[in-house]
CSV table of C-alpha atoms and ligand atoms in Angstrom, one decimal:
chain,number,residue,atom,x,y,z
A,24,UNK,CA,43.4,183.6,137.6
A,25,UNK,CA,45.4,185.9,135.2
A,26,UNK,CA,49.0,187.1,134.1
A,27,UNK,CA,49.2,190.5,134.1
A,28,UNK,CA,51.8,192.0,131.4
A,29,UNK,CA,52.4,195.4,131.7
A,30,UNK,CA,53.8,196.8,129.0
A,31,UNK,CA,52.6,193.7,126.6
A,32,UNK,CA,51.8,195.5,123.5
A,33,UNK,CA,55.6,196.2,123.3
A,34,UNK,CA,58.2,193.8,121.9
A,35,UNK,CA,59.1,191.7,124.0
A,36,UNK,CA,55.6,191.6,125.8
A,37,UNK,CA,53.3,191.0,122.8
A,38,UNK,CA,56.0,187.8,121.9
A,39,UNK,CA,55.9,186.5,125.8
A,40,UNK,CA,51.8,187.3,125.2
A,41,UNK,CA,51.7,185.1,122.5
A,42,UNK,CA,53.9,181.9,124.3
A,43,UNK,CA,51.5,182.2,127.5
A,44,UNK,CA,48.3,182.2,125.6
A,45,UNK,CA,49.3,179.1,123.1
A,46,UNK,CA,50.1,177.7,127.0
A,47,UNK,CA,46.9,177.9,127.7
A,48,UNK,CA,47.1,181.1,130.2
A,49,UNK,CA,45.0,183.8,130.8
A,50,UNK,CA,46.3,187.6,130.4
A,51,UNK,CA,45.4,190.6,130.9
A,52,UNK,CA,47.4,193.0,129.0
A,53,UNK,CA,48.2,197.3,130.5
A,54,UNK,CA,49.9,199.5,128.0
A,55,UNK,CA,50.0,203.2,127.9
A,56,UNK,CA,50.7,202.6,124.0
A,57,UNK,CA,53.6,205.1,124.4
A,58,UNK,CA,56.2,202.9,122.5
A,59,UNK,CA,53.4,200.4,121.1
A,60,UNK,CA,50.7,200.1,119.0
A,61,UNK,CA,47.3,199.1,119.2
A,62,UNK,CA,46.9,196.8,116.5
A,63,UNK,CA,49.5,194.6,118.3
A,64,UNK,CA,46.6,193.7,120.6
A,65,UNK,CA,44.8,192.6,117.7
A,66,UNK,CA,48.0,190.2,116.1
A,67,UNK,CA,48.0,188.9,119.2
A,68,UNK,CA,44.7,187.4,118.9
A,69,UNK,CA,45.1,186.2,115.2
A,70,UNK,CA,48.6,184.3,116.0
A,71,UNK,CA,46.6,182.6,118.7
A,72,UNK,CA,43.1,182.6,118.3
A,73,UNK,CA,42.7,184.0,121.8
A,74,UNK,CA,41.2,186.4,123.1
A,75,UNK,CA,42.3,188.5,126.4
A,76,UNK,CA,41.5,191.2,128.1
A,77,UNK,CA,43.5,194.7,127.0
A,78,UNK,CA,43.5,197.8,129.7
A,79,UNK,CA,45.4,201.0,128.3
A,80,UNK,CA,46.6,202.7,131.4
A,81,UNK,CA,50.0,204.9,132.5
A,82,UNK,CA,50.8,202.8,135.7
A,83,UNK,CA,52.7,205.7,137.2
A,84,UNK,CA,49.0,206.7,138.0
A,85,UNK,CA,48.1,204.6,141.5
A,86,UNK,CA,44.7,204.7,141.5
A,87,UNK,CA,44.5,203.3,137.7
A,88,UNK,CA,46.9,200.9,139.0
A,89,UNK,CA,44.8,199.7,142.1
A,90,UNK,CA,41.9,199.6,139.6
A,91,UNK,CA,43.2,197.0,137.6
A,92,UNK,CA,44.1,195.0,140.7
A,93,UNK,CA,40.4,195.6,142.2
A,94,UNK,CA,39.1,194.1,139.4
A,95,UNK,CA,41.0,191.5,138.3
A,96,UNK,CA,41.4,187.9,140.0
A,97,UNK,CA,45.5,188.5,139.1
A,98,UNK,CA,48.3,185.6,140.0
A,99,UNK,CA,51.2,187.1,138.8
A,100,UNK,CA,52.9,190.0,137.3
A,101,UNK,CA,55.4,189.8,134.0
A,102,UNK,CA,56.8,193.2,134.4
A,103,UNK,CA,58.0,195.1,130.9
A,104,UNK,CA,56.6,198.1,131.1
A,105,UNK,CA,59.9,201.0,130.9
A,106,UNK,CA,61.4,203.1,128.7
A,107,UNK,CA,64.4,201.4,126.8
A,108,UNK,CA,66.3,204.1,124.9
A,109,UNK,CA,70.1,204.4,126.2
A,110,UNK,CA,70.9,207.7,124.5
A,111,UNK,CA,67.6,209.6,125.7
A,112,UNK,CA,68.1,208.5,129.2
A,113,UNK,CA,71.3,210.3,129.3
A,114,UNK,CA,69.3,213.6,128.5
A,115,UNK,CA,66.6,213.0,130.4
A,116,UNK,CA,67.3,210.6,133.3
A,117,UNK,CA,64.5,211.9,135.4
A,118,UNK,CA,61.9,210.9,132.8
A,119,UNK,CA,63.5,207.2,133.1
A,120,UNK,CA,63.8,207.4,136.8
A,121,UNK,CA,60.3,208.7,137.2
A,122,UNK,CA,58.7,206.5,134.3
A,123,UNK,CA,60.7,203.0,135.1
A,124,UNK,CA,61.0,203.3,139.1
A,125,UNK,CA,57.5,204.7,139.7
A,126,UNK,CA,55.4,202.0,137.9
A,127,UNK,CA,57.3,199.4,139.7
A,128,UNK,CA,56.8,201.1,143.4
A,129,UNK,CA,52.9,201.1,142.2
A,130,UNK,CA,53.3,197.3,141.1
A,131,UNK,CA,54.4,196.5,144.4
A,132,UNK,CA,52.5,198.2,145.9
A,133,UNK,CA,49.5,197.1,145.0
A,134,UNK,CA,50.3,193.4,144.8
A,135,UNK,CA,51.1,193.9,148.7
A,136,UNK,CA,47.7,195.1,148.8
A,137,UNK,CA,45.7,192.4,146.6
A,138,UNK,CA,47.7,189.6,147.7
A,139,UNK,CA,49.7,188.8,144.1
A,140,UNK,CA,53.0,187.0,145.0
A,141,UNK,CA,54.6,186.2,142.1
A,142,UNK,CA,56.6,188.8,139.8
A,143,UNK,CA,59.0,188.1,136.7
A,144,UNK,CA,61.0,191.5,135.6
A,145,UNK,CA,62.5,192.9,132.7
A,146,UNK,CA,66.2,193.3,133.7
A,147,UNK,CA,69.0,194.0,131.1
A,148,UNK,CA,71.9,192.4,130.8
A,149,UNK,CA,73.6,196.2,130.1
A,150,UNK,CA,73.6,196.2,134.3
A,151,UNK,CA,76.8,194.3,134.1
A,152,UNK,CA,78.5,197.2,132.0
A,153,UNK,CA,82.2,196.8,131.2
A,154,UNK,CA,83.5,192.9,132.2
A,155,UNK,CA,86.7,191.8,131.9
A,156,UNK,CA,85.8,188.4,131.9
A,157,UNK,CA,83.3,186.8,129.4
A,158,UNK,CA,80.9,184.8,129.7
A,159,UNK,CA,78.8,186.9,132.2
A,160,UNK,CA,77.9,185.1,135.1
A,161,UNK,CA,74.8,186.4,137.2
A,162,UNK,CA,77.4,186.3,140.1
A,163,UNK,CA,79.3,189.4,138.1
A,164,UNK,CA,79.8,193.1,139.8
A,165,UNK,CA,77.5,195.4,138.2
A,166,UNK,CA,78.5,198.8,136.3
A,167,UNK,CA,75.3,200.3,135.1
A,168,UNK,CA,76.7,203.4,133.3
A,169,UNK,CA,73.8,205.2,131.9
A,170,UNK,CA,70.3,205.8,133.7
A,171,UNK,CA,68.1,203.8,131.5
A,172,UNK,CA,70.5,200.9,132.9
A,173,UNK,CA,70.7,202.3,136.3
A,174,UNK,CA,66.4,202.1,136.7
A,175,UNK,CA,66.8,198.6,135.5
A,176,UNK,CA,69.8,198.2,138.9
A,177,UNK,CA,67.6,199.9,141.3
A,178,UNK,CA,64.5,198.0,140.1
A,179,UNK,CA,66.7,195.1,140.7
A,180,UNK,CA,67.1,195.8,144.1
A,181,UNK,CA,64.2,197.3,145.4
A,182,UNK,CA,62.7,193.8,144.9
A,183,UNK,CA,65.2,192.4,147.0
A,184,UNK,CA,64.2,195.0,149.5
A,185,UNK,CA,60.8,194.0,149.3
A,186,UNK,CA,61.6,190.3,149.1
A,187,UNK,CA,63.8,190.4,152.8
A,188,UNK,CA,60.9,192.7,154.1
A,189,UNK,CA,58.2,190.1,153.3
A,190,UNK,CA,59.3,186.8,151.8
A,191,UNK,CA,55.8,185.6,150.6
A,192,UNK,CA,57.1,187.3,147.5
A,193,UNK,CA,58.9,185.9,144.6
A,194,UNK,CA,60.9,187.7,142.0
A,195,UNK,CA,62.2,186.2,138.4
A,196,UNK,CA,64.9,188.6,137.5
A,197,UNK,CA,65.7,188.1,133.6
A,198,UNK,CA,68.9,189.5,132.6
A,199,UNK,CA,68.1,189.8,128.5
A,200,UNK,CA,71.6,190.1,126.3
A,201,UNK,CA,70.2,191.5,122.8
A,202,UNK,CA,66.6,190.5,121.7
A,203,UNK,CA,66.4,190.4,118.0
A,204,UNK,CA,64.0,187.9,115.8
A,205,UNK,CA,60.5,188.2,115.5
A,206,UNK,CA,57.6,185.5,115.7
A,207,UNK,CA,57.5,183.4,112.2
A,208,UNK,CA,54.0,184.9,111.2
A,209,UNK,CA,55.8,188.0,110.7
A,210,UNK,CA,53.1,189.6,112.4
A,211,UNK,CA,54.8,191.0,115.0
A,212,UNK,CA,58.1,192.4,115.6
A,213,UNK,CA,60.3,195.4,117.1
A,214,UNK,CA,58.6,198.1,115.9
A,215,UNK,CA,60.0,201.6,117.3
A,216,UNK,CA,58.1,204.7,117.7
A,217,UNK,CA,61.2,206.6,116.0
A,218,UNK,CA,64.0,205.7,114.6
A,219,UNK,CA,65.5,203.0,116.1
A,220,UNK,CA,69.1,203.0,118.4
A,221,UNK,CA,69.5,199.4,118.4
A,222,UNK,CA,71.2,197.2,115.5
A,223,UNK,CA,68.8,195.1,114.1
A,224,UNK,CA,65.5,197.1,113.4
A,225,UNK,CA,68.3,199.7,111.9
A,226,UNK,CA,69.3,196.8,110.1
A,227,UNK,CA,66.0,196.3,109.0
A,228,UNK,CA,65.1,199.4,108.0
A,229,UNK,CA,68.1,200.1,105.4
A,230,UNK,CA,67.4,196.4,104.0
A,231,UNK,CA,63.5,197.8,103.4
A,232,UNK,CA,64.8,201.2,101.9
A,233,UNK,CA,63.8,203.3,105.1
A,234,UNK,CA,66.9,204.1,106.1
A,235,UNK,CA,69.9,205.1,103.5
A,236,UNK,CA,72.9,202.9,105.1
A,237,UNK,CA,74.2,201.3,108.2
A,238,UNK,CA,76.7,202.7,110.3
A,239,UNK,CA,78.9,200.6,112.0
A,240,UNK,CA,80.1,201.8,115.3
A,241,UNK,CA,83.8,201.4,115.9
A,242,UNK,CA,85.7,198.5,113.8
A,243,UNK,CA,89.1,199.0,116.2
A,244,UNK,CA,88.0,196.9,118.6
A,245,UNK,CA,89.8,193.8,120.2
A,246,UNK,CA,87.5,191.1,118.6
A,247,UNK,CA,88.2,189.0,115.6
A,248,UNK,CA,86.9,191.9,112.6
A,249,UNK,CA,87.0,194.7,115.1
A,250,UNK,CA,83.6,195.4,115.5
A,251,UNK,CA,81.6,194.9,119.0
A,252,UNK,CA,80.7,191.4,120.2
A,253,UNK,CA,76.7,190.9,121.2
A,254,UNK,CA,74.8,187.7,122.4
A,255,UNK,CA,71.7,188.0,120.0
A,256,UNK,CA,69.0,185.9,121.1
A,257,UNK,CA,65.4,185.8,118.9
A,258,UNK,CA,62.9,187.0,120.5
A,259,UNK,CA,60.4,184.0,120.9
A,260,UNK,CA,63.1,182.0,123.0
A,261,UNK,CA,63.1,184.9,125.8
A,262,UNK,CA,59.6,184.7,125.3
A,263,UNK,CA,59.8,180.9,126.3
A,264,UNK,CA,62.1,182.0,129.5
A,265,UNK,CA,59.5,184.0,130.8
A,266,UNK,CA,56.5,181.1,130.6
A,267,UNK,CA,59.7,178.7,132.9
A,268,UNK,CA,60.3,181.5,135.1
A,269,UNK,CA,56.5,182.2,136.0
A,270,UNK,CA,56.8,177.8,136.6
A,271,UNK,CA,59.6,178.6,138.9
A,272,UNK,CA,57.8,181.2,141.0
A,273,UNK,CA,55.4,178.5,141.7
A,274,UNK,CA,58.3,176.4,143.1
A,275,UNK,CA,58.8,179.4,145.6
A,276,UNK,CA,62.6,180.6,145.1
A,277,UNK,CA,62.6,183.5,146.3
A,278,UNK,CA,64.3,185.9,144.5
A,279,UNK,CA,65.8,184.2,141.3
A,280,UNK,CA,68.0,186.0,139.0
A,281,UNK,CA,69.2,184.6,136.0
A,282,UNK,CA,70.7,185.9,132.9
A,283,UNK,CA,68.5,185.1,129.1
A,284,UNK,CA,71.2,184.6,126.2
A,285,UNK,CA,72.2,182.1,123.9
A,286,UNK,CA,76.0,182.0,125.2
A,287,UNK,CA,77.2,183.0,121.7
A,288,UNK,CA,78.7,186.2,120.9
A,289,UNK,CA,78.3,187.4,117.2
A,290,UNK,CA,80.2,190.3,115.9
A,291,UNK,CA,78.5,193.1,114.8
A,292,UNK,CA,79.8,192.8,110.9
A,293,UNK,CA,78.9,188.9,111.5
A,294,UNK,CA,75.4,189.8,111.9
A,295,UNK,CA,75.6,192.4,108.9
A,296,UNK,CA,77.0,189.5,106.7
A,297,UNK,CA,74.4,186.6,108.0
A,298,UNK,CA,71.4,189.3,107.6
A,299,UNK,CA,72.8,189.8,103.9
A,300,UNK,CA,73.3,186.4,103.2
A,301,UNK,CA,70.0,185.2,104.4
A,302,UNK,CA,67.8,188.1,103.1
A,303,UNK,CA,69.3,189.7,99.7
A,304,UNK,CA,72.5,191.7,99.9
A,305,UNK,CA,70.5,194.6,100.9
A,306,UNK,CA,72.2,196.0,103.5
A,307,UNK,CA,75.0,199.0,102.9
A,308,UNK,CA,77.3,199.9,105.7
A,309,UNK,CA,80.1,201.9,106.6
A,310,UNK,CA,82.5,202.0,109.4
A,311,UNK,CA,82.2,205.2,111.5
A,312,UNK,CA,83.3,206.0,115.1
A,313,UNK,CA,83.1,203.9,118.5
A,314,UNK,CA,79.5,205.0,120.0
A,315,UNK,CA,80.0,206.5,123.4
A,316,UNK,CA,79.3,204.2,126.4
A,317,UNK,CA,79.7,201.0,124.0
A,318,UNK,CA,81.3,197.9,125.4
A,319,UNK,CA,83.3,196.0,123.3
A,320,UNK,CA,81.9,192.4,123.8
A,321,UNK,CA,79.1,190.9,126.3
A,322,UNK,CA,77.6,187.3,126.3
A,323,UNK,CA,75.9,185.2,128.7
A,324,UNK,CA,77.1,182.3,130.7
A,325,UNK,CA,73.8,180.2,130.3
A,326,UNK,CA,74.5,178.0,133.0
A,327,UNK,CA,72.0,179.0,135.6
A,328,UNK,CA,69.5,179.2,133.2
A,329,UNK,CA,70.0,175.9,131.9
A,330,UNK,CA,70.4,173.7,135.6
A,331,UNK,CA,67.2,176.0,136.8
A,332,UNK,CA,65.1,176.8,134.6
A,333,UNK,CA,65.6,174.4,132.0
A,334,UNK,CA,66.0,177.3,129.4
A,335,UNK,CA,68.4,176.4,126.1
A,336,UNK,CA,68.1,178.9,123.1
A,337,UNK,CA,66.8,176.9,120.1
A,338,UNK,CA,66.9,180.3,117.2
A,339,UNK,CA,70.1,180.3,115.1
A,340,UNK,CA,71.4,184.2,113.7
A,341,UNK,CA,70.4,183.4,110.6
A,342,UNK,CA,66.1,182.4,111.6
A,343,UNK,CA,66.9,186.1,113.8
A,344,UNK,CA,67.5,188.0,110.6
A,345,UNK,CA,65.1,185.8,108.6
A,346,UNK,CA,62.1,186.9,110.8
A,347,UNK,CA,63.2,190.1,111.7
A,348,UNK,CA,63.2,191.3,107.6
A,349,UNK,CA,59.8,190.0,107.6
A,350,UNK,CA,58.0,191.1,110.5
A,351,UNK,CA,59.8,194.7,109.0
A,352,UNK,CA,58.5,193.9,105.3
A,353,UNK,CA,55.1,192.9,106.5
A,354,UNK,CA,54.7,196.0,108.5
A,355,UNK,CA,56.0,198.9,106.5
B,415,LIG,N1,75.5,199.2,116.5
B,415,LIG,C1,76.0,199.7,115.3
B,415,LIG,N2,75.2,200.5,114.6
B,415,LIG,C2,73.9,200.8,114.9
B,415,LIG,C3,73.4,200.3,116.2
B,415,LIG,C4,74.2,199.5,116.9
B,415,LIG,O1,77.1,199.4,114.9
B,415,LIG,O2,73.3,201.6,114.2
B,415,LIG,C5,76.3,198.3,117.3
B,415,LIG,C6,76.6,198.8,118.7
B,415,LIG,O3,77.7,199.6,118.6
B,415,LIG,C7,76.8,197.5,119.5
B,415,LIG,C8,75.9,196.5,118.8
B,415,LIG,O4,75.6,197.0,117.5
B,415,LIG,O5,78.1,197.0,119.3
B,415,LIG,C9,74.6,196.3,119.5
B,415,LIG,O6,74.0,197.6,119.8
B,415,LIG,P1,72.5,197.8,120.3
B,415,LIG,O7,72.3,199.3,120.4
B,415,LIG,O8,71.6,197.0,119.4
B,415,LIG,O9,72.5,197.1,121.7
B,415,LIG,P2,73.4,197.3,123.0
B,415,LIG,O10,74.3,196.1,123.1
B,415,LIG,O11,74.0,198.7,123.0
B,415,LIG,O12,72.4,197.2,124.1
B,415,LIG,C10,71.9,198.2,124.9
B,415,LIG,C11,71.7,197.7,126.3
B,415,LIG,C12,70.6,196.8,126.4
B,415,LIG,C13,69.4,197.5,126.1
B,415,LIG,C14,69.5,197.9,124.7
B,415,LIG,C15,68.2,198.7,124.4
B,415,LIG,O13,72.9,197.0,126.6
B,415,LIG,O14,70.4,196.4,127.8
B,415,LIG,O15,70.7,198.7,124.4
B,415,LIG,O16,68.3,199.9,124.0
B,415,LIG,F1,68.3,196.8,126.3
């Protein structure tokens, strides 16, 4: 039996990849390679000396979709495949709708269809949008306020649909805060197809030359320097959350949704500093204006995560910059 990733050649897949295959699992990998790379596949491979099977395939196409499922003895589904870019789904929210919501229907779909049970998703912690209260607790309103968050919303509860319409299924909702870090080989990493929104591979890229200088969105804020609070969390431990939450589909919960942070909020200029410190003073910034739809601070309240699934972050800030500068170095 097999894991499928959809999406796995991506960032966050490739890393979760990697932590089921050193498990001992078997996966199966579907990418359209829209936002990923090919080579990835083959990193993969050398971190772990596995092999897998790799499928490229745009899951908004059914029949591809049921293909995969004909032919492949599949347990479970680890759900990443969606576009992830705040500011172009505000100009084109019908690509996100159609891209994010469409693959999923299919998903279902089909596992109705072959019998697969078990999914863990990709939800985002930006579904809890403006809190007055921090930590976030999984029992928090939501305020999705763009439509790359709102796909991740309605994902959310078009499982639960599915779940109260037939409860042989069993969802792992993972709320991520901000993934940052790459895996110590420095093999892979975030690696956008243009230039990146989010802090750290923009971080990355002035410290390599690549980019001139960081701006720093909005330094009025009331947090300790100004600057927004984030809950940075490396990569590989959300990589671990997803191997505990396929082991807690097999204890049958349902559906389980649980936020993936390390509980710590870091300030943007913190992270700046720490990058500095640990890597060179490479990076220049400047302060410039609050970017539209930012909150000022978001962390998790990790205690669901630890009683349930047994999930404690174990990366610090500083091994998040250390790997991401190399994974960036290694691949430029
Ligand atoms: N920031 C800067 N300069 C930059 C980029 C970011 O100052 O060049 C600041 C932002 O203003 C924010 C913090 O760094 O205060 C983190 O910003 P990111 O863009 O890295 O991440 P967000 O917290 O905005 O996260 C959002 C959503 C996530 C989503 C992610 C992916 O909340 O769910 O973007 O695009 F997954």
């Amino acid at each position: 039996m097999s894991i499928l990733l959809t999406g796995g050649l991506g960032y966050i897949g490739s890393h979760t990849a990697v932590e089921l295959l050193n498990r001992g699992e078997d996966v199966i990998i579907v990418d359209d390679l829209s936002n990923s790379k090919i080579i990835v596949k083959n990193k993969i491979m050398q971190i772990t000396g596995k092999k897998f099977k790799f499928i490229k395939a745009d899951l908004k196409n059914l029949k591809k979709t049921e293909k995969i499922f004909k032919n492949n003895n599949i347990s479970a589904v680890v759900h990443f495949a969606g576009y992830k870019i705040v500011g172009e789904s505000l100009n084109h929210p019908i690509k996100y709708y159609e891209n994010n919501i469409l693959i999923t229907l299919n998903l279902l779909k089909c596992m109705e269809k072959y019998n697969v049970y078990n999914m863990v998703f990709s939800s985002s912690a930006s579904i809890y949008g403006d809190q007055n209260e921090m930590p976030v607790k999984e029992t928090f309103s939501t305020h999705a306020n763009n439509p790359y968050s709102r796909t991740k919303l309605y994902i959310e509860e078009i499982l639960k649909d599915f779940y109260n319409s037939n409860n042989k299924f069993n969802f792992a909702i993972l709320r991520y805060f901000n993934p940052v870090g790459a895996h110590e080989s420095g093999l892979i990493g975030e690696d956008p197809n243009d230039t990146p929104t989010n802090l750290m591979p923009y971080i990355t890229k002035v410290a390599t030359g690549e980019l001139k200088e960081l701006s720093i969105f909005g330094n009025d804020y009331s947090t300790k320097d100004g600057t927004g609070v984030r809950d940075f969390i490396h990569v590989c431990d959300l990589a671990i959350g997803h191997a505990l939450a396929l082991n807690k589909l097999k204890e049958k919960p349902g559906v389980f949704i649980c936020n993936l942070g390390t509980g710590k909020g870091y300030t943007v200029l913190e992270t700046v500093t720490t990058f500095n410190k640990v890597n060179g003073n490479l990076v220049k910034y400047k302060f410039v204006e609050r970017r539209s739809g930012d909150i000022a601070i978001s962390y998790a309240d990790t205690t669901k995560a630890e009683k349930e699934l047994k999930f404690k972050a174990k990366y610090n800030l500083e091994e998040m910059c250390k790997t991401s500068y190399k994974f960036e170095k290694n691949n430029k």
